PDB file of C-alpha atoms in Angstrom:
ATOM      1  CA  MET A   1       7.727 -18.357  30.590  1.00  0.00           C
ATOM      2  CA  SER A   2       7.421 -14.584  30.763  1.00  0.00           C
ATOM      3  CA  PHE A   3       9.504 -12.055  28.872  1.00  0.00           C
ATOM      4  CA  ASP A   4      10.716  -8.607  29.924  1.00  0.00           C
ATOM      5  CA  ILE A   5       9.019  -7.001  26.933  1.00  0.00           C
ATOM      6  CA  ARG A   6       8.383  -3.265  27.197  1.00  0.00           C
ATOM      7  CA  LEU A   7       7.538  -2.572  23.524  1.00  0.00           C
ATOM      8  CA  VAL A   8       5.379  -4.588  21.134  1.00  0.00           C
ATOM      9  CA  VAL A   9       5.706  -3.700  17.453  1.00  0.00           C
ATOM     10  CA  LEU A  10       2.692  -4.944  15.498  1.00  0.00           C
ATOM     11  CA  ASP A  11       2.108  -5.098  11.766  1.00  0.00           C
ATOM     12  CA  MET A  12      -1.267  -3.979  10.439  1.00  0.00           C
ATOM     13  CA  ALA A  13      -2.611  -5.686   7.255  1.00  0.00           C
ATOM     14  CA  GLY A  14      -2.740  -9.443   7.819  1.00  0.00           C
ATOM     15  CA  THR A  15      -1.797  -9.190  11.499  1.00  0.00           C
ATOM     16  CA  THR A  16      -4.183  -6.790  13.237  1.00  0.00           C
ATOM     17  CA  VAL A  17      -6.232  -5.739  10.191  1.00  0.00           C
ATOM     18  CA  ALA A  18      -7.926  -8.165   7.774  1.00  0.00           C
ATOM     19  CA  ASP A  19      -6.466  -7.917   4.277  1.00  0.00           C
ATOM     20  CA  ASP A  20      -9.053 -10.012   2.384  1.00  0.00           C
ATOM     21  CA  GLY A  21      -7.207  -9.531  -0.895  1.00  0.00           C
ATOM     22  CA  LEU A  22      -7.270  -5.740  -0.794  1.00  0.00           C
ATOM     23  CA  VAL A  23      -3.561  -5.418  -1.561  1.00  0.00           C
ATOM     24  CA  GLU A  24      -3.907  -7.631  -4.628  1.00  0.00           C
ATOM     25  CA  GLN A  25      -7.004  -5.757  -5.810  1.00  0.00           C
ATOM     26  CA  ALA A  26      -5.251  -2.407  -5.431  1.00  0.00           C
ATOM     27  CA  PHE A  27      -2.128  -3.741  -7.156  1.00  0.00           C
ATOM     28  CA  THR A  28      -4.228  -4.962 -10.091  1.00  0.00           C
ATOM     29  CA  ALA A  29      -5.628  -1.442 -10.473  1.00  0.00           C
ATOM     30  CA  ALA A  30      -2.146   0.075 -10.214  1.00  0.00           C
ATOM     31  CA  ALA A  31      -0.693  -2.284 -12.816  1.00  0.00           C
ATOM     32  CA  ARG A  32      -3.531  -1.407 -15.186  1.00  0.00           C
ATOM     33  CA  THR A  33      -2.528   2.272 -15.062  1.00  0.00           C
ATOM     34  CA  LEU A  34       0.908   1.223 -16.317  1.00  0.00           C
ATOM     35  CA  GLY A  35      -0.616  -0.807 -19.131  1.00  0.00           C
ATOM     36  CA  VAL A  36      -0.274  -4.235 -17.497  1.00  0.00           C
ATOM     37  CA  GLU A  37      -3.659  -5.937 -17.571  1.00  0.00           C
ATOM     38  CA  ALA A  38      -4.660  -8.846 -15.364  1.00  0.00           C
ATOM     39  CA  GLY A  39      -4.164 -12.055 -17.337  1.00  0.00           C
ATOM     40  CA  SER A  40      -1.395 -10.650 -19.507  1.00  0.00           C
ATOM     41  CA  PRO A  41       1.999 -12.434 -19.647  1.00  0.00           C
ATOM     42  CA  ASP A  42       3.669  -9.782 -17.476  1.00  0.00           C
ATOM     43  CA  PHE A  43       0.974  -9.680 -14.826  1.00  0.00           C
ATOM     44  CA  GLY A  44       1.415 -13.142 -13.298  1.00  0.00           C
ATOM     45  CA  PRO A  45       5.090 -12.774 -12.349  1.00  0.00           C
ATOM     46  CA  MET A  46       4.411  -9.272 -11.001  1.00  0.00           C
ATOM     47  CA  LEU A  47       1.596 -10.534  -8.770  1.00  0.00           C
ATOM     48  CA  GLU A  48       3.816 -13.352  -7.505  1.00  0.00           C
ATOM     49  CA  HIS A  49       6.440 -10.763  -6.552  1.00  0.00           C
ATOM     50  CA  VAL A  50       3.815  -8.714  -4.719  1.00  0.00           C
ATOM     51  CA  ARG A  51       2.759 -11.815  -2.767  1.00  0.00           C
ATOM     52  CA  ALA A  52       6.344 -12.786  -1.956  1.00  0.00           C
ATOM     53  CA  THR A  53       7.193  -9.291  -0.696  1.00  0.00           C
ATOM     54  CA  MET A  54       4.069  -8.650   1.388  1.00  0.00           C
ATOM     55  CA  GLY A  55       5.111  -6.373   4.234  1.00  0.00           C
ATOM     56  CA  GLU A  56       7.726  -4.482   2.235  1.00  0.00           C
ATOM     57  CA  SER A  57       7.300  -0.758   1.616  1.00  0.00           C
ATOM     58  CA  LYS A  58       4.983  -0.528  -1.375  1.00  0.00           C
ATOM     59  CA  ILE A  59       7.044   2.098  -3.213  1.00  0.00           C
ATOM     60  CA  SER A  60      10.039  -0.257  -2.984  1.00  0.00           C
ATOM     61  CA  VAL A  61       7.962  -3.026  -4.544  1.00  0.00           C
ATOM     62  CA  PHE A  62       6.949  -0.781  -7.430  1.00  0.00           C
ATOM     63  CA  ARG A  63      10.535   0.369  -7.962  1.00  0.00           C
ATOM     64  CA  HIS A  64      11.551  -3.260  -8.341  1.00  0.00           C
ATOM     65  CA  LEU A  65       8.667  -4.093 -10.672  1.00  0.00           C
ATOM     66  CA  PHE A  66       8.885  -1.112 -12.993  1.00  0.00           C
ATOM     67  CA  GLY A  67      12.562  -0.144 -12.710  1.00  0.00           C
ATOM     68  CA  ASP A  68      11.829   3.523 -13.295  1.00  0.00           C
ATOM     69  CA  GLU A  69      11.171   6.106 -10.583  1.00  0.00           C
ATOM     70  CA  ASP A  70       8.452   7.965 -12.490  1.00  0.00           C
ATOM     71  CA  LYS A  71       6.598   4.750 -13.276  1.00  0.00           C
ATOM     72  CA  ALA A  72       7.037   3.528  -9.701  1.00  0.00           C
ATOM     73  CA  GLN A  73       5.592   6.749  -8.327  1.00  0.00           C
ATOM     74  CA  GLN A  74       2.699   6.582 -10.800  1.00  0.00           C
ATOM     75  CA  ALA A  75       1.943   2.981  -9.813  1.00  0.00           C
ATOM     76  CA  ASN A  76       2.222   3.803  -6.114  1.00  0.00           C
ATOM     77  CA  ALA A  77      -0.211   6.714  -6.442  1.00  0.00           C
ATOM     78  CA  ALA A  78      -2.675   4.496  -8.326  1.00  0.00           C
ATOM     79  CA  PHE A  79      -2.276   1.752  -5.723  1.00  0.00           C
ATOM     80  CA  GLU A  80      -2.999   4.158  -2.879  1.00  0.00           C
ATOM     81  CA  ALA A  81      -6.034   5.624  -4.637  1.00  0.00           C
ATOM     82  CA  ALA A  82      -7.466   2.149  -5.264  1.00  0.00           C
ATOM     83  CA  TYR A  83      -6.752   1.012  -1.711  1.00  0.00           C
ATOM     84  CA  HIS A  84      -8.341   4.156  -0.279  1.00  0.00           C
ATOM     85  CA  ASP A  85     -11.448   3.539  -2.376  1.00  0.00           C
ATOM     86  CA  LEU A  86     -11.684  -0.014  -1.011  1.00  0.00           C
ATOM     87  CA  VAL A  87     -11.293   1.212   2.562  1.00  0.00           C
ATOM     88  CA  ASP A  88     -13.852   3.963   2.044  1.00  0.00           C
ATOM     89  CA  ALA A  89     -16.275   1.391   0.613  1.00  0.00           C
ATOM     90  CA  GLY A  90     -16.138  -0.491   3.904  1.00  0.00           C
ATOM     91  CA  HIS A  91     -13.701  -3.241   2.937  1.00  0.00           C
ATOM     92  CA  CYS A  92     -11.591  -2.798   6.055  1.00  0.00           C
ATOM     93  CA  ALA A  93     -12.014  -4.641   9.340  1.00  0.00           C
ATOM     94  CA  ALA A  94     -10.025  -5.537  12.405  1.00  0.00           C
ATOM     95  CA  LEU A  95      -9.002  -9.167  12.726  1.00  0.00           C
ATOM     96  CA  PRO A  96     -10.879 -10.984  15.511  1.00  0.00           C
ATOM     97  CA  GLY A  97      -9.332 -10.288  18.897  1.00  0.00           C
ATOM     98  CA  ALA A  98      -6.818  -7.730  17.597  1.00  0.00           C
ATOM     99  CA  ALA A  99      -8.196  -4.658  19.363  1.00  0.00           C
ATOM    100  CA  GLU A 100      -8.610  -6.653  22.558  1.00  0.00           C
ATOM    101  CA  ALA A 101      -5.029  -7.924  22.315  1.00  0.00           C
ATOM    102  CA  ILE A 102      -3.677  -4.403  21.880  1.00  0.00           C
ATOM    103  CA  ALA A 103      -5.687  -3.237  24.902  1.00  0.00           C
ATOM    104  CA  GLU A 104      -4.426  -6.185  26.945  1.00  0.00           C
ATOM    105  CA  LEU A 105      -0.802  -5.580  25.970  1.00  0.00           C
ATOM    106  CA  ARG A 106      -1.084  -1.937  27.004  1.00  0.00           C
ATOM    107  CA  GLY A 107      -2.867  -3.016  30.174  1.00  0.00           C
ATOM    108  CA  GLN A 108       0.166  -5.161  30.963  1.00  0.00           C
ATOM    109  CA  GLY A 109       2.201  -1.938  30.954  1.00  0.00           C
ATOM    110  CA  ARG A 110       3.769  -2.427  27.545  1.00  0.00           C
ATOM    111  CA  LYS A 111       4.014   0.169  24.782  1.00  0.00           C
ATOM    112  CA  VAL A 112       2.404  -0.804  21.476  1.00  0.00           C
ATOM    113  CA  ALA A 113       3.448   0.499  18.058  1.00  0.00           C
ATOM    114  CA  LEU A 114       1.503  -0.197  14.860  1.00  0.00           C
ATOM    115  CA  THR A 115       3.678  -0.352  11.747  1.00  0.00           C
ATOM    116  CA  THR A 116       2.966  -0.802   8.053  1.00  0.00           C
ATOM    117  CA  GLY A 117       4.442  -1.068   4.578  1.00  0.00           C
ATOM    118  CA  PHE A 118       1.868   1.472   3.398  1.00  0.00           C
ATOM    119  CA  SER A 119       2.325   5.229   3.224  1.00  0.00           C
ATOM    120  CA  ARG A 120       1.259   7.443   6.113  1.00  0.00           C
ATOM    121  CA  ALA A 121      -1.808   8.541   4.121  1.00  0.00           C
ATOM    122  CA  THR A 122      -2.965   4.948   3.660  1.00  0.00           C
ATOM    123  CA  GLN A 123      -2.142   4.024   7.249  1.00  0.00           C
ATOM    124  CA  ASP A 124      -4.202   6.955   8.519  1.00  0.00           C
ATOM    125  CA  ARG A 125      -7.078   5.977   6.219  1.00  0.00           C
ATOM    126  CA  ILE A 126      -7.152   2.508   7.794  1.00  0.00           C
ATOM    127  CA  LEU A 127      -6.823   3.813  11.358  1.00  0.00           C
ATOM    128  CA  THR A 128      -9.690   6.243  10.783  1.00  0.00           C
ATOM    129  CA  ALA A 129     -11.900   3.596   9.192  1.00  0.00           C
ATOM    130  CA  LEU A 130     -11.416   1.355  12.225  1.00  0.00           C
ATOM    131  CA  GLY A 131     -11.648   4.145  14.799  1.00  0.00           C
ATOM    132  CA  TRP A 132      -8.126   3.219  15.871  1.00  0.00           C
ATOM    133  CA  GLN A 133      -6.552   6.689  15.968  1.00  0.00           C
ATOM    134  CA  SER A 134      -5.712   6.285  19.665  1.00  0.00           C
ATOM    135  CA  ILE A 135      -5.498   2.513  19.988  1.00  0.00           C
ATOM    136  CA  ALA A 136      -1.686   2.385  20.126  1.00  0.00           C
ATOM    137  CA  ASP A 137       1.096   4.432  21.700  1.00  0.00           C
ATOM    138  CA  LEU A 138       2.682   5.021  18.297  1.00  0.00           C
ATOM    139  CA  THR A 139       1.992   4.444  14.599  1.00  0.00           C
ATOM    140  CA  LEU A 140       4.779   4.400  12.017  1.00  0.00           C
ATOM    141  CA  SER A 141       5.063   4.215   8.232  1.00  0.00           C
ATOM    142  CA  PRO A 142       8.301   3.441   6.343  1.00  0.00           C
ATOM    143  CA  ALA A 143       8.980   7.082   5.428  1.00  0.00           C
ATOM    144  CA  GLU A 144       9.005   8.017   9.114  1.00  0.00           C
ATOM    145  CA  ALA A 145      11.510   5.318  10.021  1.00  0.00           C
ATOM    146  CA  GLY A 146      14.021   5.716   7.181  1.00  0.00           C
ATOM    147  CA  ARG A 147      13.568   2.356   5.488  1.00  0.00           C
ATOM    148  CA  GLY A 148      10.697  -0.088   5.478  1.00  0.00           C
ATOM    149  CA  ARG A 149      10.836  -3.834   6.008  1.00  0.00           C
ATOM    150  CA  PRO A 150      12.847  -6.043   5.893  1.00  0.00           C
ATOM    151  CA  TYR A 151      15.208  -3.496   7.426  1.00  0.00           C
ATOM    152  CA  PRO A 152      15.106  -3.074  11.228  1.00  0.00           C
ATOM    153  CA  ASP A 153      14.298   0.649  11.068  1.00  0.00           C
ATOM    154  CA  LEU A 154      10.582   0.473  11.983  1.00  0.00           C
ATOM    155  CA  ALA A 155      11.234  -1.493  15.169  1.00  0.00           C
ATOM    156  CA  LEU A 156      14.275   0.582  16.134  1.00  0.00           C
ATOM    157  CA  THR A 157      12.470   3.872  15.479  1.00  0.00           C
ATOM    158  CA  ALA A 158       9.623   2.644  17.695  1.00  0.00           C
ATOM    159  CA  LEU A 159      12.163   1.907  20.429  1.00  0.00           C
ATOM    160  CA  LEU A 160      13.677   5.389  20.151  1.00  0.00           C
ATOM    161  CA  ARG A 161      10.278   7.126  20.066  1.00  0.00           C
ATOM    162  CA  THR A 162       8.909   5.252  23.095  1.00  0.00           C
ATOM    163  CA  GLY A 163      12.038   5.485  25.230  1.00  0.00           C
ATOM    164  CA  VAL A 164      12.430   1.740  25.737  1.00  0.00           C
ATOM    165  CA  GLU A 165      15.947   0.954  26.908  1.00  0.00           C
ATOM    166  CA  SER A 166      17.027  -2.171  25.054  1.00  0.00           C
ATOM    167  CA  VAL A 167      16.302  -4.049  21.836  1.00  0.00           C
ATOM    168  CA  ARG A 168      15.949  -7.146  24.018  1.00  0.00           C
ATOM    169  CA  GLN A 169      12.785  -5.547  25.431  1.00  0.00           C
ATOM    170  CA  ILE A 170      11.108  -5.536  21.996  1.00  0.00           C
ATOM    171  CA  ALA A 171       8.612  -8.053  20.645  1.00  0.00           C
ATOM    172  CA  VAL A 172       7.735  -7.908  16.957  1.00  0.00           C
ATOM    173  CA  ALA A 173       4.671  -9.639  15.509  1.00  0.00           C
ATOM    174  CA  GLY A 174       3.557  -9.928  11.900  1.00  0.00           C
ATOM    175  CA  ASP A 175       2.213 -12.196   9.184  1.00  0.00           C
ATOM    176  CA  THR A 176       5.068 -11.988   6.677  1.00  0.00           C
ATOM    177  CA  GLY A 177       8.644 -13.114   6.374  1.00  0.00           C
ATOM    178  CA  TYR A 178       9.609  -9.462   6.056  1.00  0.00           C
ATOM    179  CA  ASP A 179       8.120  -8.771   9.498  1.00  0.00           C
ATOM    180  CA  MET A 180      10.239 -11.605  10.891  1.00  0.00           C
ATOM    181  CA  LEU A 181      13.401 -10.267   9.253  1.00  0.00           C
ATOM    182  CA  THR A 182      12.690  -6.814  10.697  1.00  0.00           C
ATOM    183  CA  GLY A 183      12.342  -8.239  14.192  1.00  0.00           C
ATOM    184  CA  ALA A 184      15.383 -10.485  13.957  1.00  0.00           C
ATOM    185  CA  ARG A 185      17.585  -7.740  12.518  1.00  0.00           C
ATOM    186  CA  ALA A 186      16.419  -5.323  15.232  1.00  0.00           C
ATOM    187  CA  GLY A 187      17.521  -7.778  17.926  1.00  0.00           C
ATOM    188  CA  ALA A 188      14.021  -8.336  19.330  1.00  0.00           C
ATOM    189  CA  SER A 189      13.726 -11.089  21.953  1.00  0.00           C
ATOM    190  CA  VAL A 190      10.376 -12.241  20.606  1.00  0.00           C
ATOM    191  CA  VAL A 191       9.708 -12.404  16.864  1.00  0.00           C
ATOM    192  CA  ALA A 192       6.218 -13.843  16.532  1.00  0.00           C
ATOM    193  CA  GLY A 193       4.690 -14.895  13.251  1.00  0.00           C
ATOM    194  CA  VAL A 194       0.911 -15.088  12.939  1.00  0.00           C
ATOM    195  CA  LEU A 195      -0.990 -17.284  10.505  1.00  0.00           C
ATOM    196  CA  THR A 196      -3.757 -14.817   9.616  1.00  0.00           C
ATOM    197  CA  GLY A 197      -2.050 -13.249   6.626  1.00  0.00           C
ATOM    198  CA  ALA A 198       0.310 -13.661   3.714  1.00  0.00           C
ATOM    199  CA  HIS A 199       2.931 -16.270   4.619  1.00  0.00           C
ATOM    200  CA  ASP A 200       2.923 -19.776   6.067  1.00  0.00           C
ATOM    201  CA  GLU A 201       4.766 -21.164   9.080  1.00  0.00           C
ATOM    202  CA  ALA A 202       7.709 -22.413   7.018  1.00  0.00           C
ATOM    203  CA  ARG A 203       8.359 -18.955   5.535  1.00  0.00           C
ATOM    204  CA  LEU A 204       7.922 -17.250   8.906  1.00  0.00           C
ATOM    205  CA  ARG A 205      10.374 -19.588  10.655  1.00  0.00           C
ATOM    206  CA  ALA A 206      12.868 -19.416   7.787  1.00  0.00           C
ATOM    207  CA  ASP A 207      12.962 -15.641   8.179  1.00  0.00           C
ATOM    208  CA  GLY A 208      13.521 -15.676  11.921  1.00  0.00           C
ATOM    209  CA  ALA A 209      10.292 -16.313  13.830  1.00  0.00           C
ATOM    210  CA  THR A 210      10.939 -17.389  17.416  1.00  0.00           C
ATOM    211  CA  HIS A 211       7.261 -18.280  17.814  1.00  0.00           C
ATOM    212  CA  VAL A 212       4.358 -18.920  15.411  1.00  0.00           C
ATOM    213  CA  LEU A 213       0.845 -18.146  16.649  1.00  0.00           C
ATOM    214  CA  GLY A 214      -2.589 -18.733  15.233  1.00  0.00           C
ATOM    215  CA  SER A 215      -3.347 -15.043  15.557  1.00  0.00           C
ATOM    216  CA  VAL A 216      -2.283 -11.882  17.351  1.00  0.00           C
ATOM    217  CA  ALA A 217      -4.956 -12.636  19.961  1.00  0.00           C
ATOM    218  CA  GLU A 218      -2.516 -15.193  21.416  1.00  0.00           C
ATOM    219  CA  LEU A 219       0.326 -12.692  21.876  1.00  0.00           C
ATOM    220  CA  PRO A 220      -0.603 -11.282  25.326  1.00  0.00           C
ATOM    221  CA  GLY A 221      -0.689 -14.821  26.709  1.00  0.00           C
ATOM    222  CA  LEU A 222       2.691 -15.653  25.174  1.00  0.00           C
ATOM    223  CA  LEU A 223       4.344 -12.609  26.715  1.00  0.00           C
ATOM    224  CA  GLY A 224       2.781 -13.326  30.106  1.00  0.00           C
TER     225      GLY A 224
END
């Protein structure tokens, strides 16, 4: 079966980019700046929330956790600094087959947008580290779309920016339930979960996956 997909909206960390625990490491550093040490009574529930909301805009996660805008901004700044240090230290790699899949999708005549729950500064840091500045037709962070996941804004903004005609011509792929919710709420025809990141098949399907793939490398073949 082939789909009339003109735009493919891909997540980054866990989908096209290996996470390898970097989000959790950076969160641990951010929590420490707010006086929450790893192993303390407050830390465990906070980390569980971070895991459950993988894919969501990071500032939104910190607003939920700390309930105060100043503290959320402080935690977000510390998170970004820690994540940037990890990227700069070489702890950032493409997932196997991801770059090839993006090239194949574009070779099929489809537009590709890379989206993230990170800030633009962090997204650019990752793209630069991978040499991916020109790998996609468009890159988007939550601030540029209005709202991050699980809202549909990232996918819909990608549609508007690329000139694609219909939401039915969108495919969304990601490793989290929030990616699936974004795709489903945007009206995408294909909402593909991948098993290389944060959430399992049950969570992906519960949040709207139409397909579950081993990795993003399988996506060009699915779309035909």
